PDB file of C-alpha atoms and ligand atoms in Angstrom:
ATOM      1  CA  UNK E   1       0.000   0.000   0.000  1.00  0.00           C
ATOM      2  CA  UNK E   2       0.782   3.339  -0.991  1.00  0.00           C
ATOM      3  CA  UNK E   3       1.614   6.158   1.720  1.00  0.00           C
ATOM      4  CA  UNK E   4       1.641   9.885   1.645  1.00  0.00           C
ATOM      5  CA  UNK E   5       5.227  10.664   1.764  1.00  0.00           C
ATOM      6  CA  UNK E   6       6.660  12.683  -1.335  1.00  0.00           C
ATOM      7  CA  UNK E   7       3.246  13.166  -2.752  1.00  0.00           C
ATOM      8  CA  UNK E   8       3.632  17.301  -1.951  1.00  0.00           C
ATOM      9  CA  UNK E   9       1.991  18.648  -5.290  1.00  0.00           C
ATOM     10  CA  UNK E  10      -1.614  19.993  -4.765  1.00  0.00           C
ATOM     11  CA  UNK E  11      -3.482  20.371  -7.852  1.00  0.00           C
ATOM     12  CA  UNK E  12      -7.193  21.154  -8.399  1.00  0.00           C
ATOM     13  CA  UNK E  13      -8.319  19.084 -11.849  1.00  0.00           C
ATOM     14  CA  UNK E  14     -11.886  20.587 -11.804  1.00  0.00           C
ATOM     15  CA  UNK E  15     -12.388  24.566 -11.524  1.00  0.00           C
ATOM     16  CA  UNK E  16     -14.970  27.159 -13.181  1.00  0.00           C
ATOM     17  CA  UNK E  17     -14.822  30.927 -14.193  1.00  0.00           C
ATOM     18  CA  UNK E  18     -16.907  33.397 -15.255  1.00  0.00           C
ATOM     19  CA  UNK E  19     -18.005  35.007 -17.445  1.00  0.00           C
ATOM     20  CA  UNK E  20     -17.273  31.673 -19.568  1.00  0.00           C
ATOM     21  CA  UNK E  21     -18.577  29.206 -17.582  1.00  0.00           C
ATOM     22  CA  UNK E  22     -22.229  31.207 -16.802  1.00  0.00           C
ATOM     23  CA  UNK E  23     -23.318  29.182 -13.703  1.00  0.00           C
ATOM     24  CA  UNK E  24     -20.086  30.352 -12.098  1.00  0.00           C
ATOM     25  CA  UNK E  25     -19.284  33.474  -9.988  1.00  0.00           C
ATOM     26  CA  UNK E  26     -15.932  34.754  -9.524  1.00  0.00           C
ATOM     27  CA  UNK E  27     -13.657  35.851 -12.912  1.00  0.00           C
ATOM     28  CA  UNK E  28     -10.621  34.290 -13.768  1.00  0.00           C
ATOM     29  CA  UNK E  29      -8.276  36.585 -11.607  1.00  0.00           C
ATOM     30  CA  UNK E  30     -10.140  35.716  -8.456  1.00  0.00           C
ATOM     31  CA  UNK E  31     -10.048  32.135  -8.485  1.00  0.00           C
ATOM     32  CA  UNK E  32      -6.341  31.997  -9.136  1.00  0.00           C
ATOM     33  CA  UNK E  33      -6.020  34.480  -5.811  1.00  0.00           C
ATOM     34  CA  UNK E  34      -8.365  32.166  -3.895  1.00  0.00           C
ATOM     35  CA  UNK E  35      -5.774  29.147  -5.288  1.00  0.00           C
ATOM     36  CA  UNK E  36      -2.972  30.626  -4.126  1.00  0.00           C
ATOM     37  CA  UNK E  37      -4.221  31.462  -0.500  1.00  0.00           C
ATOM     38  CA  UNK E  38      -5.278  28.094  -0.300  1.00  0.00           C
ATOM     39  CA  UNK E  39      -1.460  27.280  -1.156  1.00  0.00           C
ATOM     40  CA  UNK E  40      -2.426  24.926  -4.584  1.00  0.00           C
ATOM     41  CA  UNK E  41       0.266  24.604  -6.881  1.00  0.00           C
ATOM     42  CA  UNK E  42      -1.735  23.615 -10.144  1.00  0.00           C
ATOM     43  CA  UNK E  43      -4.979  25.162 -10.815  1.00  0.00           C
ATOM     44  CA  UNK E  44      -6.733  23.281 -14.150  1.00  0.00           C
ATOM     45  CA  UNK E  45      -8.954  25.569 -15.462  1.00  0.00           C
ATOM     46  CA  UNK E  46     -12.189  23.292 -17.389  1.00  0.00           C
ATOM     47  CA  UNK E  47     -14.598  25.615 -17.885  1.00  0.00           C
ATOM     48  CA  UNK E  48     -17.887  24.510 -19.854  1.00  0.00           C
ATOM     49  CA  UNK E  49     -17.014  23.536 -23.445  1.00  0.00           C
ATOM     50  CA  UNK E  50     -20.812  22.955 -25.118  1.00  0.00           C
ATOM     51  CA  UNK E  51     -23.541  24.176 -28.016  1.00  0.00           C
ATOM     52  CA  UNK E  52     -24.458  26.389 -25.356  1.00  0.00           C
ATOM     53  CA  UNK E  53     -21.491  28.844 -26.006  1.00  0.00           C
ATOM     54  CA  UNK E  54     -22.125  29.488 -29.407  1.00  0.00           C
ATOM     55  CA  UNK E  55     -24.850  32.065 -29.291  1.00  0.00           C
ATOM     56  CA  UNK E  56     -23.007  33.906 -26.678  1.00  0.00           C
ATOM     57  CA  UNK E  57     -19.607  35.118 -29.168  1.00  0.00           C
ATOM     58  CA  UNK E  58     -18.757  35.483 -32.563  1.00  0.00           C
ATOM     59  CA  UNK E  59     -15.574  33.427 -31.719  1.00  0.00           C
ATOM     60  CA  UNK E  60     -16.589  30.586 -29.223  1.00  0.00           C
ATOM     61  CA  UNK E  61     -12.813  28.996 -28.894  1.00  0.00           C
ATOM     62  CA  UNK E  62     -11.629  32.746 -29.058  1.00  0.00           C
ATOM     63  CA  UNK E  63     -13.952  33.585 -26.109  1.00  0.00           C
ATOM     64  CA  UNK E  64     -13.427  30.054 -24.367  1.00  0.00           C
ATOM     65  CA  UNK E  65      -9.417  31.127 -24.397  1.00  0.00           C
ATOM     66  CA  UNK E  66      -9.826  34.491 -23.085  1.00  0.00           C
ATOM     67  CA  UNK E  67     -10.842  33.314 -19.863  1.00  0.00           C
ATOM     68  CA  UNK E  68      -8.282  30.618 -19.531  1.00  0.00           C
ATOM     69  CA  UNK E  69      -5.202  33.309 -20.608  1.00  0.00           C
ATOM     70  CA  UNK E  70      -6.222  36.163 -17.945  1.00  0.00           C
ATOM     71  CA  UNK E  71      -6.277  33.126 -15.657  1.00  0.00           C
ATOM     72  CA  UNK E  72      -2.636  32.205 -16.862  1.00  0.00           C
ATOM     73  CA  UNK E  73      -0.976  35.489 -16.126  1.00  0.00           C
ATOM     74  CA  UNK E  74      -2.435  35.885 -12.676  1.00  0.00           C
ATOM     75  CA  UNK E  75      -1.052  32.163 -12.359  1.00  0.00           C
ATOM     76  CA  UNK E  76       2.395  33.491 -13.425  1.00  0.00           C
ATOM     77  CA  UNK E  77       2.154  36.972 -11.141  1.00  0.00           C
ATOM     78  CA  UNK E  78       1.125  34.355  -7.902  1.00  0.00           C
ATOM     79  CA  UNK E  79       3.203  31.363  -8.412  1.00  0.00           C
ATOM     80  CA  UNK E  80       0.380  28.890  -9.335  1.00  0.00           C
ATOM     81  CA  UNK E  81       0.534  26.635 -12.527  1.00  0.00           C
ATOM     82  CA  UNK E  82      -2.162  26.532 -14.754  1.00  0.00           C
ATOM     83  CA  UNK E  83      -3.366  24.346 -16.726  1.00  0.00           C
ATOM     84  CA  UNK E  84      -5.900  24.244 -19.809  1.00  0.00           C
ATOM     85  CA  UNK E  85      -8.793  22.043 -19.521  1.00  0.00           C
ATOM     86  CA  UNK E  86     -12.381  21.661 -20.599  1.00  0.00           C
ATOM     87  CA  UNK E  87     -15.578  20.166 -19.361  1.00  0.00           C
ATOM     88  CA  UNK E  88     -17.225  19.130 -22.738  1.00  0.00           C
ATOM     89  CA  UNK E  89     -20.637  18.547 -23.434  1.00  0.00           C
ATOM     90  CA  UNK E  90     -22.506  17.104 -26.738  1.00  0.00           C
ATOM     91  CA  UNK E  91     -25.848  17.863 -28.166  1.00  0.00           C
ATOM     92  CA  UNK E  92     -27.198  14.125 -27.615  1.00  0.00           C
ATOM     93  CA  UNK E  93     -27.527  14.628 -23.642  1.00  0.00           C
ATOM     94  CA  UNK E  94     -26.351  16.162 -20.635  1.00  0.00           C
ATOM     95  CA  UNK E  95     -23.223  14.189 -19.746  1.00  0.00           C
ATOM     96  CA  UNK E  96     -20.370  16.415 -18.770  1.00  0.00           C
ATOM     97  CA  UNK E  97     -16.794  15.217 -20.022  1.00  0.00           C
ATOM     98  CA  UNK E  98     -13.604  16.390 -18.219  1.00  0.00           C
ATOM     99  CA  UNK E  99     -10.379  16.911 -20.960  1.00  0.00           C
ATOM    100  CA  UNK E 100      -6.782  17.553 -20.466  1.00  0.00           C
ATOM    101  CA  UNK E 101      -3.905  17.205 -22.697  1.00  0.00           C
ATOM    102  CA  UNK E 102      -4.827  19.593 -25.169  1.00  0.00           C
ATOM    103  CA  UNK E 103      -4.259  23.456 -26.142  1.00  0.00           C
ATOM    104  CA  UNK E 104      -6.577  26.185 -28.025  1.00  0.00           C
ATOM    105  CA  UNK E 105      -6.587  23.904 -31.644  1.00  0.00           C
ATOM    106  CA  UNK E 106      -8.373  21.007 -29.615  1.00  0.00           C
ATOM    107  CA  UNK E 107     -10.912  23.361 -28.503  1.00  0.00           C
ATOM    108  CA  UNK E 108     -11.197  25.200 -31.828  1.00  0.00           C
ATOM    109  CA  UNK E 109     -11.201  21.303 -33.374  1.00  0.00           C
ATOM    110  CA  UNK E 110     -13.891  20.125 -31.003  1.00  0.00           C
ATOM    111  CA  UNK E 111     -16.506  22.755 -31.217  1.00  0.00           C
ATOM    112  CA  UNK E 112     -17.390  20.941 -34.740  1.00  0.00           C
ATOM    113  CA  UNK E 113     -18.277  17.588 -32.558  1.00  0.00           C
ATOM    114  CA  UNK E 114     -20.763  19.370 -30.752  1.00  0.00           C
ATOM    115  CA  UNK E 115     -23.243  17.844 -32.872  1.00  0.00           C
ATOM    116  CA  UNK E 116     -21.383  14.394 -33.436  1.00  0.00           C
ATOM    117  CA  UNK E 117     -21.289  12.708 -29.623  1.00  0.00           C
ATOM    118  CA  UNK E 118     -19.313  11.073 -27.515  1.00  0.00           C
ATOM    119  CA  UNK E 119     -18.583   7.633 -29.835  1.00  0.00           C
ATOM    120  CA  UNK E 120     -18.024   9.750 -32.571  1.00  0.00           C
ATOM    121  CA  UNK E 121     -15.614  11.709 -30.604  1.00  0.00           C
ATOM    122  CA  UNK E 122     -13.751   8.529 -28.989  1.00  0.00           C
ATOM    123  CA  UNK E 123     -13.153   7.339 -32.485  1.00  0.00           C
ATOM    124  CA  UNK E 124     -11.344  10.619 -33.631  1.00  0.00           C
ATOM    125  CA  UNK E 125      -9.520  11.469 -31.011  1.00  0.00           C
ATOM    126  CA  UNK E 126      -8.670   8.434 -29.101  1.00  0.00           C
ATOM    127  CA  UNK E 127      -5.176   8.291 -30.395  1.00  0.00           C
ATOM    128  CA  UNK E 128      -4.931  12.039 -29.566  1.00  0.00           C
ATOM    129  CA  UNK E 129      -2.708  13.069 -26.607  1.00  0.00           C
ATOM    130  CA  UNK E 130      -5.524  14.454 -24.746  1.00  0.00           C
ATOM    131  CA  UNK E 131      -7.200  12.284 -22.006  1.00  0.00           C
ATOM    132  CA  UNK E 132     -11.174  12.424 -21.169  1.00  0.00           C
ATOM    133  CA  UNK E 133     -12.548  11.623 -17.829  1.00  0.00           C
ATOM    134  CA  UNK E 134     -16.624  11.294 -17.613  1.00  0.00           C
ATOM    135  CA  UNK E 135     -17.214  14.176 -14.958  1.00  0.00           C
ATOM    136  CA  UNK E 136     -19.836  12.926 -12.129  1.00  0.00           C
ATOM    137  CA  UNK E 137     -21.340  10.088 -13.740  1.00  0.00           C
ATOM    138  CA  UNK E 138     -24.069   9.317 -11.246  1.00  0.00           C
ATOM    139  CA  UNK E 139     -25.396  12.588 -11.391  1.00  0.00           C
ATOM    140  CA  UNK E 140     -29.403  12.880 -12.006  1.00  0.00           C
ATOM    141  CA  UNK E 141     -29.389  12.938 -15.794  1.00  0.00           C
ATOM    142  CA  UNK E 142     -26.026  11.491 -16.437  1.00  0.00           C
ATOM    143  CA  UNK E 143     -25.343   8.335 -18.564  1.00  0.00           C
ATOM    144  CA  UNK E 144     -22.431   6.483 -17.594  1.00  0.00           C
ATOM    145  CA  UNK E 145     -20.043   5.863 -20.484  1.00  0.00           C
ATOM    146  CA  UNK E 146     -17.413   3.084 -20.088  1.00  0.00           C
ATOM    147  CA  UNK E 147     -15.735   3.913 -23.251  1.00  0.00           C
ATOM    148  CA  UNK E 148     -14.535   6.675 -21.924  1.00  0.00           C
ATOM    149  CA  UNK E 149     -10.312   6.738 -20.263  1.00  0.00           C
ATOM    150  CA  UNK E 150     -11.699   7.285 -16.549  1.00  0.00           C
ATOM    151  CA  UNK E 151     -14.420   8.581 -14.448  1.00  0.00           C
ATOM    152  CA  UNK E 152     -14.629  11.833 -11.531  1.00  0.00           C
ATOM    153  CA  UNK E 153     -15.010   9.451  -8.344  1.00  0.00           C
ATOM    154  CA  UNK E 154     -14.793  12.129  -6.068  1.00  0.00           C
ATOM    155  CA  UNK E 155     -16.934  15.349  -7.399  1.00  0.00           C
ATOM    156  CA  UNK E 156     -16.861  17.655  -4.039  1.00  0.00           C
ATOM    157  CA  UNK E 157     -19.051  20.039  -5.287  1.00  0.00           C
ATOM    158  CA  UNK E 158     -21.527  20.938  -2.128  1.00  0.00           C
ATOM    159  CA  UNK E 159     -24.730  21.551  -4.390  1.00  0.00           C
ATOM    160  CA  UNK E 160     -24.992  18.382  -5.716  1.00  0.00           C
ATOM    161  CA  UNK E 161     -25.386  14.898  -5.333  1.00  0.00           C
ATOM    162  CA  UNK E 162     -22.703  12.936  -7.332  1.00  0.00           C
ATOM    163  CA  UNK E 163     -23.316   9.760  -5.619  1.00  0.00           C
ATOM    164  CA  UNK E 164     -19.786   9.421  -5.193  1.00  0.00           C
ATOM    165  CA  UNK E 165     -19.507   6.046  -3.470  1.00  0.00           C
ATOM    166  CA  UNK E 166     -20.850   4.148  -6.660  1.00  0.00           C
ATOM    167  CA  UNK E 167     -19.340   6.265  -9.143  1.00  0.00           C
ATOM    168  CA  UNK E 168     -15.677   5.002  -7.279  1.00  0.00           C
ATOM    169  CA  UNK E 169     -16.870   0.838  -7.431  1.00  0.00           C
ATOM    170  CA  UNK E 170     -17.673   1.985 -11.265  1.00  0.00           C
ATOM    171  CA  UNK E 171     -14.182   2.888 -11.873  1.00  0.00           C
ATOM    172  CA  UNK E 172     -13.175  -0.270 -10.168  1.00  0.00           C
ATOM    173  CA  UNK E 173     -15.636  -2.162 -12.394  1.00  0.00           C
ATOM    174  CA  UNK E 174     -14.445  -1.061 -15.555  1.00  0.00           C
ATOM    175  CA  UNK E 175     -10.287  -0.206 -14.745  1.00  0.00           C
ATOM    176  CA  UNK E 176     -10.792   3.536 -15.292  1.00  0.00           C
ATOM    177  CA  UNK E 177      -8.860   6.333 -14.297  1.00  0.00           C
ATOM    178  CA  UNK E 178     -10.205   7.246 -11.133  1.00  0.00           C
ATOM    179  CA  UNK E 179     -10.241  11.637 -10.753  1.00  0.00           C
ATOM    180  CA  UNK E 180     -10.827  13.919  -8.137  1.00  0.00           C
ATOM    181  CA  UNK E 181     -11.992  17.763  -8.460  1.00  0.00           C
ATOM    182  CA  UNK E 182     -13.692  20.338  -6.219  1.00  0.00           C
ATOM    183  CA  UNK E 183     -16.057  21.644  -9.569  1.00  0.00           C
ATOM    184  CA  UNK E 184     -15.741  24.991  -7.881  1.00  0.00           C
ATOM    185  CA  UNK E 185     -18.012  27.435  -8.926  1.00  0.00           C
ATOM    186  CA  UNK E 186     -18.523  29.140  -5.800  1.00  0.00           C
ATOM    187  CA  UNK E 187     -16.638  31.679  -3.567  1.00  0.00           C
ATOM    188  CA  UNK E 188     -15.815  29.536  -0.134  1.00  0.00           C
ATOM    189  CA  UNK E 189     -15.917  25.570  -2.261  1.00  0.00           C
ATOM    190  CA  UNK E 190     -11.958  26.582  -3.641  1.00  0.00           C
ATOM    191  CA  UNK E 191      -9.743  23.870  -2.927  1.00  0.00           C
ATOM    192  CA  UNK E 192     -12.429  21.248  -1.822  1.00  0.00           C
ATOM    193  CA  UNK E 193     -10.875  17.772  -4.225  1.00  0.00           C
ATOM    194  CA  UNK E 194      -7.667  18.286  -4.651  1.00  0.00           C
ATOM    195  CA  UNK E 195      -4.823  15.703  -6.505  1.00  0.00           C
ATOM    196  CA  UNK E 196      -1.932  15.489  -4.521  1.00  0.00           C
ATOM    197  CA  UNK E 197       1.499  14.080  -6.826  1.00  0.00           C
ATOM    198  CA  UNK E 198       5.288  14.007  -6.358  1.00  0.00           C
ATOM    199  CA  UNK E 199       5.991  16.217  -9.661  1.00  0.00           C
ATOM    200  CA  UNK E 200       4.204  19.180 -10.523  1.00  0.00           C
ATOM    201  CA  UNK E 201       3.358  18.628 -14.401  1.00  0.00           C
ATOM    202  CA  UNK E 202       4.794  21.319 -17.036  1.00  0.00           C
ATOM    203  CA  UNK E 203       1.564  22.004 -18.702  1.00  0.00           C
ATOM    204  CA  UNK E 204      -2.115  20.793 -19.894  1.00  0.00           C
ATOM    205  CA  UNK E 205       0.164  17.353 -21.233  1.00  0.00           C
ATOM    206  CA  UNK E 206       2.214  16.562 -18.473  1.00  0.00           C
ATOM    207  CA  UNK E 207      -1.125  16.895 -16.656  1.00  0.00           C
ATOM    208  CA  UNK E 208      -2.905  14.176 -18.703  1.00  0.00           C
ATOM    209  CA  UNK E 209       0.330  11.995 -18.126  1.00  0.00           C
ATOM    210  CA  UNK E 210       0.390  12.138 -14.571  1.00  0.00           C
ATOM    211  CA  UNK E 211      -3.350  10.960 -14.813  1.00  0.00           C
ATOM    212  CA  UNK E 212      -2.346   8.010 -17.127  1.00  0.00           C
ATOM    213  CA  UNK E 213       0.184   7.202 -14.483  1.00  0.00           C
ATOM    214  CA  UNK E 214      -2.150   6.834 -11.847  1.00  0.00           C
ATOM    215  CA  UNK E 215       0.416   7.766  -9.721  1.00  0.00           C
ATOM    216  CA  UNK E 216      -1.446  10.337  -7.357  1.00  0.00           C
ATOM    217  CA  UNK E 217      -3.206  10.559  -4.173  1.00  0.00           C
ATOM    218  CA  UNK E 218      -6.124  12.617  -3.429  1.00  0.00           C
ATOM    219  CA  UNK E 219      -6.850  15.133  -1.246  1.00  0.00           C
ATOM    220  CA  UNK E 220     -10.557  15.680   0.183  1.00  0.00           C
ATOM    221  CA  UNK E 221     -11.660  18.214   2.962  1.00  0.00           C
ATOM    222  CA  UNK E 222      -8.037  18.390   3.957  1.00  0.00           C
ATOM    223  CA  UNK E 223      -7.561  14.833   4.563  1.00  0.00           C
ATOM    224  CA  UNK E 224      -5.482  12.855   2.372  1.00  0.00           C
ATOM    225  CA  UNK E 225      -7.137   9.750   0.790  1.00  0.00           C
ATOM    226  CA  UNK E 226      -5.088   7.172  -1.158  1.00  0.00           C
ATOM    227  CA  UNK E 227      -6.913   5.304  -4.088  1.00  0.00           C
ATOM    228  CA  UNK E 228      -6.111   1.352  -4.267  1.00  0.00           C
ATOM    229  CA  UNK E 229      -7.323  -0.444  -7.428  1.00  0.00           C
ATOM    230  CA  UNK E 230      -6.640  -3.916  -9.214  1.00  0.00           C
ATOM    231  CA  UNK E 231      -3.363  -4.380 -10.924  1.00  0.00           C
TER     232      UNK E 231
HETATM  233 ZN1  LIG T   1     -21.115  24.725 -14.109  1.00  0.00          ZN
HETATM  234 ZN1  LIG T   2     -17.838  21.344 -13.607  1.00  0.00          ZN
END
């Protein structure tokens, strides 16, 4: 069994701004701050990526950068990495879809599968370097999709029930990566699921590796949790 020691990396793989991600409050300047206090060292920045952007800029990947690149140079000014992420969502239903591993020409690339779905995307992109993680499967609503590379076992968000206990013997079930995220939207939630690691990836790549290495702890509430699964 695994223990804590060396694992001194605390990085947040599920966080929202606004104005991008509507349902969320605070702009990208003021989450990094509330990062920072809370003494993170990677911030992943997966704001909603879905048809529901479209109407709201000429430029949806244009728009869907802007938030992420303010967020990036308050990350360099406070000593917090960030990383580029997305929480992608098709026309067919409401499943959400957590991404890493990928830069501004995935998201300008993967605003034209809005319309296609989730096997259509799987088949394209599944050699790509990016990794996708089915965000709170057990959510009301939410179709579980074993396809997929892994699954959010641990969704900390406070307003919602992500019936996190099954969603984690899921993972099991099917081998998937197991992930961990606060979904913050909210001022006072920062910092809630955190990923705790021994090497604090370069970038939105290095990120996705550390996932596929499934070398990581987590950290919920403050207390560290370590994640066992079948060899
Ligand atoms: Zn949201
Ligand atoms: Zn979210």
């Amino acid at each position: 069994m695994k223990n804590a020691t060396g694992y001194k990396y605390k990085i947040e793989l599920h966080a929202h701004t606004s104005p991008v991600s509507e349902c969320a409050d605070i702009p990208p300047r003021g989450v990094v701050r509330r990062y920072a206090d809370a003494g993170v060292h990677g911030l992943t920045i997966t704001n909603h990526l879905w048809p529901g952007l479209l109407p709201r800029a000429r430029d949806a990947a244009e728009f869907y950068m802007d938030d992420f690149q303010t967020a990036r140079e308050e990350g360099r000014r406070l000593g917090v990495r960030m990383y580029l992420g997305a929480e992608l969502r098709f026309e067919e239903n409401a499943n959400d879809y957590l991404v890493y591993g990928i830069d501004g020409d995935w998201v300008r690339r993967v605003i034209d599968y809005f319309s296609l779905g989730i096997e259509r995307y799987l088949r394209d992109f599944r050699n790509d370097q990016s990794l996708i993680i089915q965000a709170h499967p057990f959510r009301n609503g939410m179709i579980p999709v074993p396809g997929t590379d892994g699954a959010e076992i641990f969704n900390m968000h406070p307003n919602h029930n992500s019936r996190n206990g099954i969603a984690s013997v899921y993972a099991n079930a099917h081998n998937l990566i197991p992930a961990a995220g606060t979904d913050f939207h909210h001022a006072g939630h920062e910092a809630l699921g955190l990923t705790l690691s021994k090497s604090l990836p370069v970038d939105s790549f290095g990120l996705a590796d550390l996932l596929r290495s499934r070398d990581y702890l987590f950290l919920l509430g403050g207390r560290v949790m370590i994640p066992e699964w079948k060899e």
